[in-house]
Coordinates of C-alpha atoms in Angstrom, one line a residue:
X1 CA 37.3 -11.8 -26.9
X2 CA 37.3 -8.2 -26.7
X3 CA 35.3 -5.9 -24.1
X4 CA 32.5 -4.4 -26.3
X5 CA 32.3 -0.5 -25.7
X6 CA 29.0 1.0 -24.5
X7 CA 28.6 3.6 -26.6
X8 CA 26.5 5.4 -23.6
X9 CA 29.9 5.8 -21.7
X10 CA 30.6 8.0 -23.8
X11 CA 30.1 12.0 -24.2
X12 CA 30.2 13.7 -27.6
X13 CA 34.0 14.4 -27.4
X14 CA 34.6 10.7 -26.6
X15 CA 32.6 8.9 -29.4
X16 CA 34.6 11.6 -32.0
X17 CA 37.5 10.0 -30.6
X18 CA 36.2 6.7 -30.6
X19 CA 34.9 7.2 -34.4
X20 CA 38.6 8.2 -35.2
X21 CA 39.6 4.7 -33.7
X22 CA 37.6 3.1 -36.2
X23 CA 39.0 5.4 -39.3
X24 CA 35.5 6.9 -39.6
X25 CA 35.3 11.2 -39.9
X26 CA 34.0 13.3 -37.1
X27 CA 30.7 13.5 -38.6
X28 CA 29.8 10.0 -37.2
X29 CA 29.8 10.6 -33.9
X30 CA 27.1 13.7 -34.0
X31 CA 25.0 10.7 -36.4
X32 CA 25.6 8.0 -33.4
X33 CA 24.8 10.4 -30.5
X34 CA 21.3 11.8 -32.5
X35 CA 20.4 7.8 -32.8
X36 CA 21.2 6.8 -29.4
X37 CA 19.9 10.0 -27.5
X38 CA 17.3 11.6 -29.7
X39 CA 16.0 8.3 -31.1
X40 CA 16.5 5.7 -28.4
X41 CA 18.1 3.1 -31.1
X42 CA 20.0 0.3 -29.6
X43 CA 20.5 -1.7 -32.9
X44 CA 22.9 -0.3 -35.1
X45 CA 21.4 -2.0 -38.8
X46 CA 18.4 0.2 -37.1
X47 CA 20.5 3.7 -37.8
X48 CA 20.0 3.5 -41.7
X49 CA 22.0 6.4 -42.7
X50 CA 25.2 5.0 -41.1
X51 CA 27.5 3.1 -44.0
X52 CA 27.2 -0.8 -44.0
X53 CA 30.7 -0.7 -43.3
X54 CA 30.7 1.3 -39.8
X55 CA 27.5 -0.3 -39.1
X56 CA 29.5 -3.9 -39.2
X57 CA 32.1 -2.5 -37.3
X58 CA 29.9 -1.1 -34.2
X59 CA 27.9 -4.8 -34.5
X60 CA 31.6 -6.7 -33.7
X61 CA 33.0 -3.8 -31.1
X62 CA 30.1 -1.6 -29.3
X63 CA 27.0 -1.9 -27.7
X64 CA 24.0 0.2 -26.1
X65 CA 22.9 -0.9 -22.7
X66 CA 21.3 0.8 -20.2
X67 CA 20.5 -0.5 -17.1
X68 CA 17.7 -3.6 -17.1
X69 CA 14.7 -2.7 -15.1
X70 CA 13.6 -4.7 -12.3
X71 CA 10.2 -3.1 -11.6
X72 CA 8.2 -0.2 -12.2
X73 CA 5.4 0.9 -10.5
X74 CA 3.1 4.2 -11.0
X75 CA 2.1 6.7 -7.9
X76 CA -1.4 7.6 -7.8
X77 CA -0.5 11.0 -8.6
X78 CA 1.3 9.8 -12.1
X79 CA 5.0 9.9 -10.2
X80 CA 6.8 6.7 -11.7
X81 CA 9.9 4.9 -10.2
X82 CA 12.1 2.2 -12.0
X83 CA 14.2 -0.3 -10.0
X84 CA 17.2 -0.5 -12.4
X85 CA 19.7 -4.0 -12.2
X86 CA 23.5 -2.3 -11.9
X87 CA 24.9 -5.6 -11.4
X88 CA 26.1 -7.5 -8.2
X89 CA 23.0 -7.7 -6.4
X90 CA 23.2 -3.7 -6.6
X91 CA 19.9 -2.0 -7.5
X92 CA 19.2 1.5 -7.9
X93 CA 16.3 4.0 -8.5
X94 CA 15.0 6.6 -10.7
X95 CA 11.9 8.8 -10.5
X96 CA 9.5 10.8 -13.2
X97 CA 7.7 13.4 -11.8
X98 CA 5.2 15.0 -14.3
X99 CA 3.4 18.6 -14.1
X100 CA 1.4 20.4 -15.9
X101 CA 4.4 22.2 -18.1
X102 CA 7.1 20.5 -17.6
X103 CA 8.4 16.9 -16.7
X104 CA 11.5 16.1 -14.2
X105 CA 13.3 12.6 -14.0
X106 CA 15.4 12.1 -10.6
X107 CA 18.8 10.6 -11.2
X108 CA 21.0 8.4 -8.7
X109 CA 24.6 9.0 -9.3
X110 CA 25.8 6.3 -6.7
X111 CA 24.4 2.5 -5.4
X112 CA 23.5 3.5 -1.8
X113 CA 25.8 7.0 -0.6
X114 CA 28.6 7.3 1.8
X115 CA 27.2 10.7 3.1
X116 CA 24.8 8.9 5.5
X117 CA 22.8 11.9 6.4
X118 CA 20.9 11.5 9.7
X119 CA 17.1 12.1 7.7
X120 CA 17.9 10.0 4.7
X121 CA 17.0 6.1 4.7
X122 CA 19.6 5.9 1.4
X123 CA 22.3 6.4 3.4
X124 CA 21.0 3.6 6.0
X125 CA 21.2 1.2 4.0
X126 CA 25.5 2.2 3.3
X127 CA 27.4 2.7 -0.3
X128 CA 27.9 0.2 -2.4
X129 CA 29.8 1.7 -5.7
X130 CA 29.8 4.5 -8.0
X131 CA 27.5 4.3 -11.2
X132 CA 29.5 4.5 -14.6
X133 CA 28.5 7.0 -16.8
X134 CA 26.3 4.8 -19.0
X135 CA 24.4 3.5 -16.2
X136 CA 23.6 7.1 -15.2
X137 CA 22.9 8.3 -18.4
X138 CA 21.2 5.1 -19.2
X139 CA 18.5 6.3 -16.5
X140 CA 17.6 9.2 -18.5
X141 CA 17.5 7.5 -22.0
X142 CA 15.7 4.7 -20.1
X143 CA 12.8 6.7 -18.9
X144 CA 12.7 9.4 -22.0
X145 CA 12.1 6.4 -24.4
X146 CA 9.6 4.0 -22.3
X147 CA 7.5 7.4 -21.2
X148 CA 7.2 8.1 -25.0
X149 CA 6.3 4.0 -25.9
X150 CA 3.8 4.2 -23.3
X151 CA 2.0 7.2 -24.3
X152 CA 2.4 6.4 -28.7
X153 CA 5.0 9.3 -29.0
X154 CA 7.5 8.7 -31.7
X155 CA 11.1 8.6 -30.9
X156 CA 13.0 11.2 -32.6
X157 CA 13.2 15.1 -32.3
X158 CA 9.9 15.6 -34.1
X159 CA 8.5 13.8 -31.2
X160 CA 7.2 15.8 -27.8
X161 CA 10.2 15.5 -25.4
X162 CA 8.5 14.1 -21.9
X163 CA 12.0 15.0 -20.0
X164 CA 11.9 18.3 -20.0
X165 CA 13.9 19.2 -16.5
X166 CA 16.8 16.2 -14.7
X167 CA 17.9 16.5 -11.2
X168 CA 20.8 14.7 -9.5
X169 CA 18.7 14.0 -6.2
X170 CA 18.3 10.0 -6.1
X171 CA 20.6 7.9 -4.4
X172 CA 23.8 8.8 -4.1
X173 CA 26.1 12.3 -3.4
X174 CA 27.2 13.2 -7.3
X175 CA 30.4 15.6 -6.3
X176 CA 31.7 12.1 -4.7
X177 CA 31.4 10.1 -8.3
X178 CA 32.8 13.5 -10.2
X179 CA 33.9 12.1 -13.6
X180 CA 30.7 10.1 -14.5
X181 CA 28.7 12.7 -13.5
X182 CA 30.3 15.8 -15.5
X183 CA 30.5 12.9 -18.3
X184 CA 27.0 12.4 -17.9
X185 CA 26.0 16.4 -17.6
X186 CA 27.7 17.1 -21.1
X187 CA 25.5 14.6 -22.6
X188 CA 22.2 15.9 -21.4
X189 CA 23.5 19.4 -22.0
X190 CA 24.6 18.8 -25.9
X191 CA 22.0 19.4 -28.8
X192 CA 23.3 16.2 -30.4
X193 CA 22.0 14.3 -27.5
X194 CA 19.1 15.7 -25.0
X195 CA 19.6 19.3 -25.6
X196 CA 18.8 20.4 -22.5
X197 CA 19.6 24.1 -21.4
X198 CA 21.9 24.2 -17.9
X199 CA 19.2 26.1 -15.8
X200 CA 17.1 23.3 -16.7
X201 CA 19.6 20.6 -15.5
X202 CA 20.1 20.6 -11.2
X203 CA 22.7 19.2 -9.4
X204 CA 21.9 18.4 -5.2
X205 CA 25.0 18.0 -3.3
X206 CA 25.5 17.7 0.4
X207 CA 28.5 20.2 0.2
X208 CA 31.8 18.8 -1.5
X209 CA 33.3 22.0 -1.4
X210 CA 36.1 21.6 -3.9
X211 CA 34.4 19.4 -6.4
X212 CA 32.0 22.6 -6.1
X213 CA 35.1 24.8 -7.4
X214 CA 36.2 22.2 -9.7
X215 CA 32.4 22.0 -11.3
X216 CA 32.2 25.5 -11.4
X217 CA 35.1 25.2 -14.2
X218 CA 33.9 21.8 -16.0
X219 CA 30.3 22.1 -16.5
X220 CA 28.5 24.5 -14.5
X221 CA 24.4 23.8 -13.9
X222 CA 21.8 24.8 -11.9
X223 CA 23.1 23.5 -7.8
X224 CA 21.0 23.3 -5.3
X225 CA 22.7 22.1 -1.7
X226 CA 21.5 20.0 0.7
X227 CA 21.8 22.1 4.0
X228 CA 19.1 20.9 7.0
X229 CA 20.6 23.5 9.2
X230 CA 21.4 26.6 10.1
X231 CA 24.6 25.9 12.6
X232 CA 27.5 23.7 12.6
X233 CA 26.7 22.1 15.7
X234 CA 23.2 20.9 14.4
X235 CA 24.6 20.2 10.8
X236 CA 27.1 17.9 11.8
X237 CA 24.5 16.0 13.3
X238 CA 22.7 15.7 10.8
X239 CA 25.1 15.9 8.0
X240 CA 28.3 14.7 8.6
X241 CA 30.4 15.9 5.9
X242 CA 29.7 19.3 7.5
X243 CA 33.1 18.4 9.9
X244 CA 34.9 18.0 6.8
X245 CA 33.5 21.6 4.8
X246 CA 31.5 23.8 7.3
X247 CA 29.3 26.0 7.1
X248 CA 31.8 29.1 6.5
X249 CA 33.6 27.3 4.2
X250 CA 30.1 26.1 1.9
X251 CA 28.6 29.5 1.8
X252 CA 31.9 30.9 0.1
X253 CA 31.9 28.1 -2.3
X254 CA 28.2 28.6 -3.1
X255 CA 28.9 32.7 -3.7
X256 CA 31.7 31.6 -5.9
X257 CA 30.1 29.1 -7.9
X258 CA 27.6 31.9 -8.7
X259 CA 29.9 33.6 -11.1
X260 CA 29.7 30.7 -13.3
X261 CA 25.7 29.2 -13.1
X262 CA 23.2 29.7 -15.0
X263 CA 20.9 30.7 -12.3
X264 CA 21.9 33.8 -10.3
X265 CA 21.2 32.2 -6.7
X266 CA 21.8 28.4 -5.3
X267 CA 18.5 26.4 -4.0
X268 CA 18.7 25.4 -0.7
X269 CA 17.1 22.5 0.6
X270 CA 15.7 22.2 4.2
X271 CA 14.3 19.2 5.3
X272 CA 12.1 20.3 8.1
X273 CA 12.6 17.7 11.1
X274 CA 9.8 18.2 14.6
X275 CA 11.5 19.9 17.4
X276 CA 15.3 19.4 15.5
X277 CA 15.9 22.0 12.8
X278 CA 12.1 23.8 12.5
X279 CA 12.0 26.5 15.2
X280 CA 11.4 30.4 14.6
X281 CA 15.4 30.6 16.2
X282 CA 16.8 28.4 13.5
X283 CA 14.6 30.3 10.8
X284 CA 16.7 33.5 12.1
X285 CA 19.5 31.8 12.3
X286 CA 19.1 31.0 8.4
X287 CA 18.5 34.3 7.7
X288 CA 21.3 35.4 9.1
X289 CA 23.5 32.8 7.1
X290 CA 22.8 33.2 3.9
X291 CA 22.7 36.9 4.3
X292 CA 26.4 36.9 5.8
X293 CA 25.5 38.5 9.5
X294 CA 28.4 38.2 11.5
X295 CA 31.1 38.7 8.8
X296 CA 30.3 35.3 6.6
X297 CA 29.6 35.5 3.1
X298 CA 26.1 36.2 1.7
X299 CA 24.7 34.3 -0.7
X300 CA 21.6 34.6 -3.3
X301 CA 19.5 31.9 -2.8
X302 CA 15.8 30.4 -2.4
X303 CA 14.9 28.0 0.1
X304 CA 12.7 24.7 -0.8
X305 CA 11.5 23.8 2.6
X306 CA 10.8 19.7 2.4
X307 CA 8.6 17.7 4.3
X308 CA 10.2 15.1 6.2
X309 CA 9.5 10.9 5.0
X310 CA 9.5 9.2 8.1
X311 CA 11.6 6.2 8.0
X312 CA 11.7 4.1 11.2
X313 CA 15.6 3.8 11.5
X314 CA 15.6 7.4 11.5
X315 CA 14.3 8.2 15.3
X316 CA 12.7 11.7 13.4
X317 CA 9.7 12.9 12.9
X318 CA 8.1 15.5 9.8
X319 CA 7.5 19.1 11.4
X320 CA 3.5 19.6 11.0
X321 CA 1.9 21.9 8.5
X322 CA 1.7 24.9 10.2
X323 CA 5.2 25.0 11.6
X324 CA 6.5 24.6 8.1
X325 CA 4.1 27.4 7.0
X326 CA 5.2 29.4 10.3
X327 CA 8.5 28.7 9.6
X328 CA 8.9 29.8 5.2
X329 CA 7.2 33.1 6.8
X330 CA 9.9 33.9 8.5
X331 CA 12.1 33.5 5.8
X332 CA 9.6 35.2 3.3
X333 CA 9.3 38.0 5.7
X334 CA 13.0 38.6 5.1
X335 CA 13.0 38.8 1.1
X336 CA 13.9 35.3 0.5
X337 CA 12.0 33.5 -1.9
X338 CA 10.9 30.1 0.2
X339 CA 8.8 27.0 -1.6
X340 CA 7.4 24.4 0.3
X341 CA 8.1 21.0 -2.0
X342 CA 4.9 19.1 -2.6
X343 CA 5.5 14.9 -1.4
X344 CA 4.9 13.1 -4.4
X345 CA 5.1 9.4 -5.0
X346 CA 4.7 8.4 -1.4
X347 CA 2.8 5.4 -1.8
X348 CA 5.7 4.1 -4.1
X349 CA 8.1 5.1 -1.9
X350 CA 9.3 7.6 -4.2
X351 CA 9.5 10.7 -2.2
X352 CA 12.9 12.9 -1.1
X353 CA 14.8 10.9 0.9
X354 CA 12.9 7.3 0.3
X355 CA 15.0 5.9 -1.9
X356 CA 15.8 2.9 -0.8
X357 CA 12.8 0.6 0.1
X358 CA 13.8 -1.7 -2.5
X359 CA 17.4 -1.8 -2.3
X360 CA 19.8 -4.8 -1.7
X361 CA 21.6 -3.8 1.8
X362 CA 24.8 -4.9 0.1
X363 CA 27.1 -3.3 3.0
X364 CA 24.8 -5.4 5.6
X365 CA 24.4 -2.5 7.5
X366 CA 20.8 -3.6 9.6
X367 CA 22.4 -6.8 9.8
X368 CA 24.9 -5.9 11.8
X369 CA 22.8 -3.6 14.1
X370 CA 20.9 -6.0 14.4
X371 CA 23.8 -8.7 15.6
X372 CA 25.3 -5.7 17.8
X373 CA 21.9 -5.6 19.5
X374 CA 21.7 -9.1 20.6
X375 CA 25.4 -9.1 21.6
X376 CA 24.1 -6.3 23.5
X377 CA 21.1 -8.3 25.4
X378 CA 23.4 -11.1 25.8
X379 CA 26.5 -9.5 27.2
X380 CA 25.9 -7.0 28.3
X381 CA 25.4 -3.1 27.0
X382 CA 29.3 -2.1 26.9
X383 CA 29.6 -5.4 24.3
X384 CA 31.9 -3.6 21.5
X385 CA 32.3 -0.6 23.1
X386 CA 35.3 0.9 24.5
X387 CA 34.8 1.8 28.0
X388 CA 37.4 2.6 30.9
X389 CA 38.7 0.7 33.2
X390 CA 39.6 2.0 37.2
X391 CA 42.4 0.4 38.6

């Protein structure tokens, strides 16, 4: 038997070429992608102004499936997280996060991340695999169309839209799955589908500094850049990928990246670690980054200054209240526009930098602390290390 095709692994250019497989006109694929995306259909005798014939021929060869959802639980403060089934014991999550004017889903691009930033209990838990197109996509037609069942609101584009913003923040580093991704973005951005401007649209990377350049080219959106530091030596502590792309090296991708956005500045984000990254020294030494002291390149941005979620594997602990009010101050104080992000969705484990409570450890990372560790007690604690040897 043949593979079916999920039609969500598709973006509009693909499903006119797909259509043209099947000897239908052009046409079809802007009436499939307003059913699927605008609509939320997933049974093709459903999409009534499709011919009997096409619809017979999508029933033998295509499907729509998003991911299945494994759980679903609601914050106290309305944030809502799915647990989405990507197969293989593999599990990933997405997060709603409603305000008063707007509403923003977070997105995982990867199962688990190969980044394995210092603050980040996603990366503990190691990478698993890349997420196809439709199971990224899938998380945003996923939550669009259950928000709008649960609240009585029609599918369709005469229906209120309860996505209003997406971020690329959940698990995963997007610039490392690149072709999904941009797949992905074209969707959300195309009036066919989600309609959805580009300032409205964020991509978070940890600093993949071509795939930067090459996004710049493909299907430029609003970046924000997960930076934690304000020197190499701290950053590659806490974000290893800096030895690969420092600092230098990130701010001039950011600046040129800028000439293609729809926003004129890039977001940074801080997470503000006790006694690690939060002094008034490193707050200078921000300033004096982004605003290229010292012959680097300057760069418009704003900070969003984040709260710390403690994790126990991580050995850190969240900078109190004052010193992150102390701290944006400084950075106020010097013209840059500095937010501090509000924790949401704590008790569901929901928050930056939580994703992962729920997550099969497919790379059996604890496990094998934990094994090193009791090698350790019971050999010694050199056991697996490399240590010298006098003569």
């Amino acid at each position: 038997m043949t593979a079916l095709t999920n039609l969500l692994d598709l973006d509009p250019a693909q499903l006119v070429a797909y259509c043209g497989e099947l000897g239908e006109k052009p046409f079809r694929a802007k009436q499939l992608l307003r059913w699927i995306h605008q609509f939320g259909a997933h049974d093709f005798d459903a999409m009534t102004d499709l011919a009997k014939s096409l619809r017979d021929k999508l029933a033998t060869r295509a499907m729509i499936a998003a991911p299945a959802v494994i759980s679903d639980h609601i914050s106290t403060d309305g944030t809502r997280k799915w647990l989405l089934d990507v197969g293989q014991g593999n599990a990933v999550e997405t997060v709603f996060i409603p305000e008063e004017n707007r509403g923003t889903l977070c997105i995982s691009t990867q199962a688990g991340c190969a980044v394995n930033c210092r603050f980040c209990s996603t990366g503990k838990q190691g990478f698993s695999r890349n997420l196809t197109v439709g199971e990224i996509i899938g998380q945003l037609w996923m939550a669009e169309f259950e928000l709008r069942k649960s609240k009585g609101i029609e599918p369709g584009h005469k229906g209120e839209r309860q996505i209003t913003n997406v971020v690329m923040m959940g698990m995963g580093e997007p610039l490392l799955n690149y072709e999904p991704t941009v797949t992905a973005l074209k969707l959300m951005l195309d009036d066919n589908a989600y309609g959805l401007s580009r300032r409205r649209v964020t991509l978070s990377t940890s600093g993949v500094v071509p795939m930067i350049d090459k996004l710049s080219q493909d299907c430029a959106v609003a970046m924000a850049v997960s930076l934690h530091a304000s020197n190499d030596a701290l950053r590659d502590s806490l974000v290893p990928l800096n030895k690969k792309y420092p600092l230098r090296e990130l701010m001039a991708a950011c600046k040129r990246y800028l000439e293609f956005a729809p926003r004129d500045f890039i977001t940074f984000e801080y997470c503000m670690l006790d006694d690690v990254n939060d002094t008034d020294a490193h707050a200078r030494e921000l300033i004096a980054l982004v605003q290229g002291h010292g012959g680097g390149t300057a760069v418009p941005c704003k900070f969003n200054l984040i709260p710390f979620n403690p994790f126990p594997e991580s050995g850190l602990k969240r900078s109190n209240n004052p010193r992150i009010k102390a701290f944006a101050q400084i950075l106020m104080d010097a013209g840059i526009v500095t937010t501090i992000r509000k924790t949401r969705g704590d008790d569901i484990d929901a928050a930056c930098g939580q994703l992962a409570g729920e997550v099969q450890d497919r790379t059996r990372v604890q496990e094998r602390m934990q094994k090193m560790t009791e090698y350790q007690q019971k050999f010694g604690k050199n056991f697996g290390r490399i240590i010298e040897v006098s003569q």
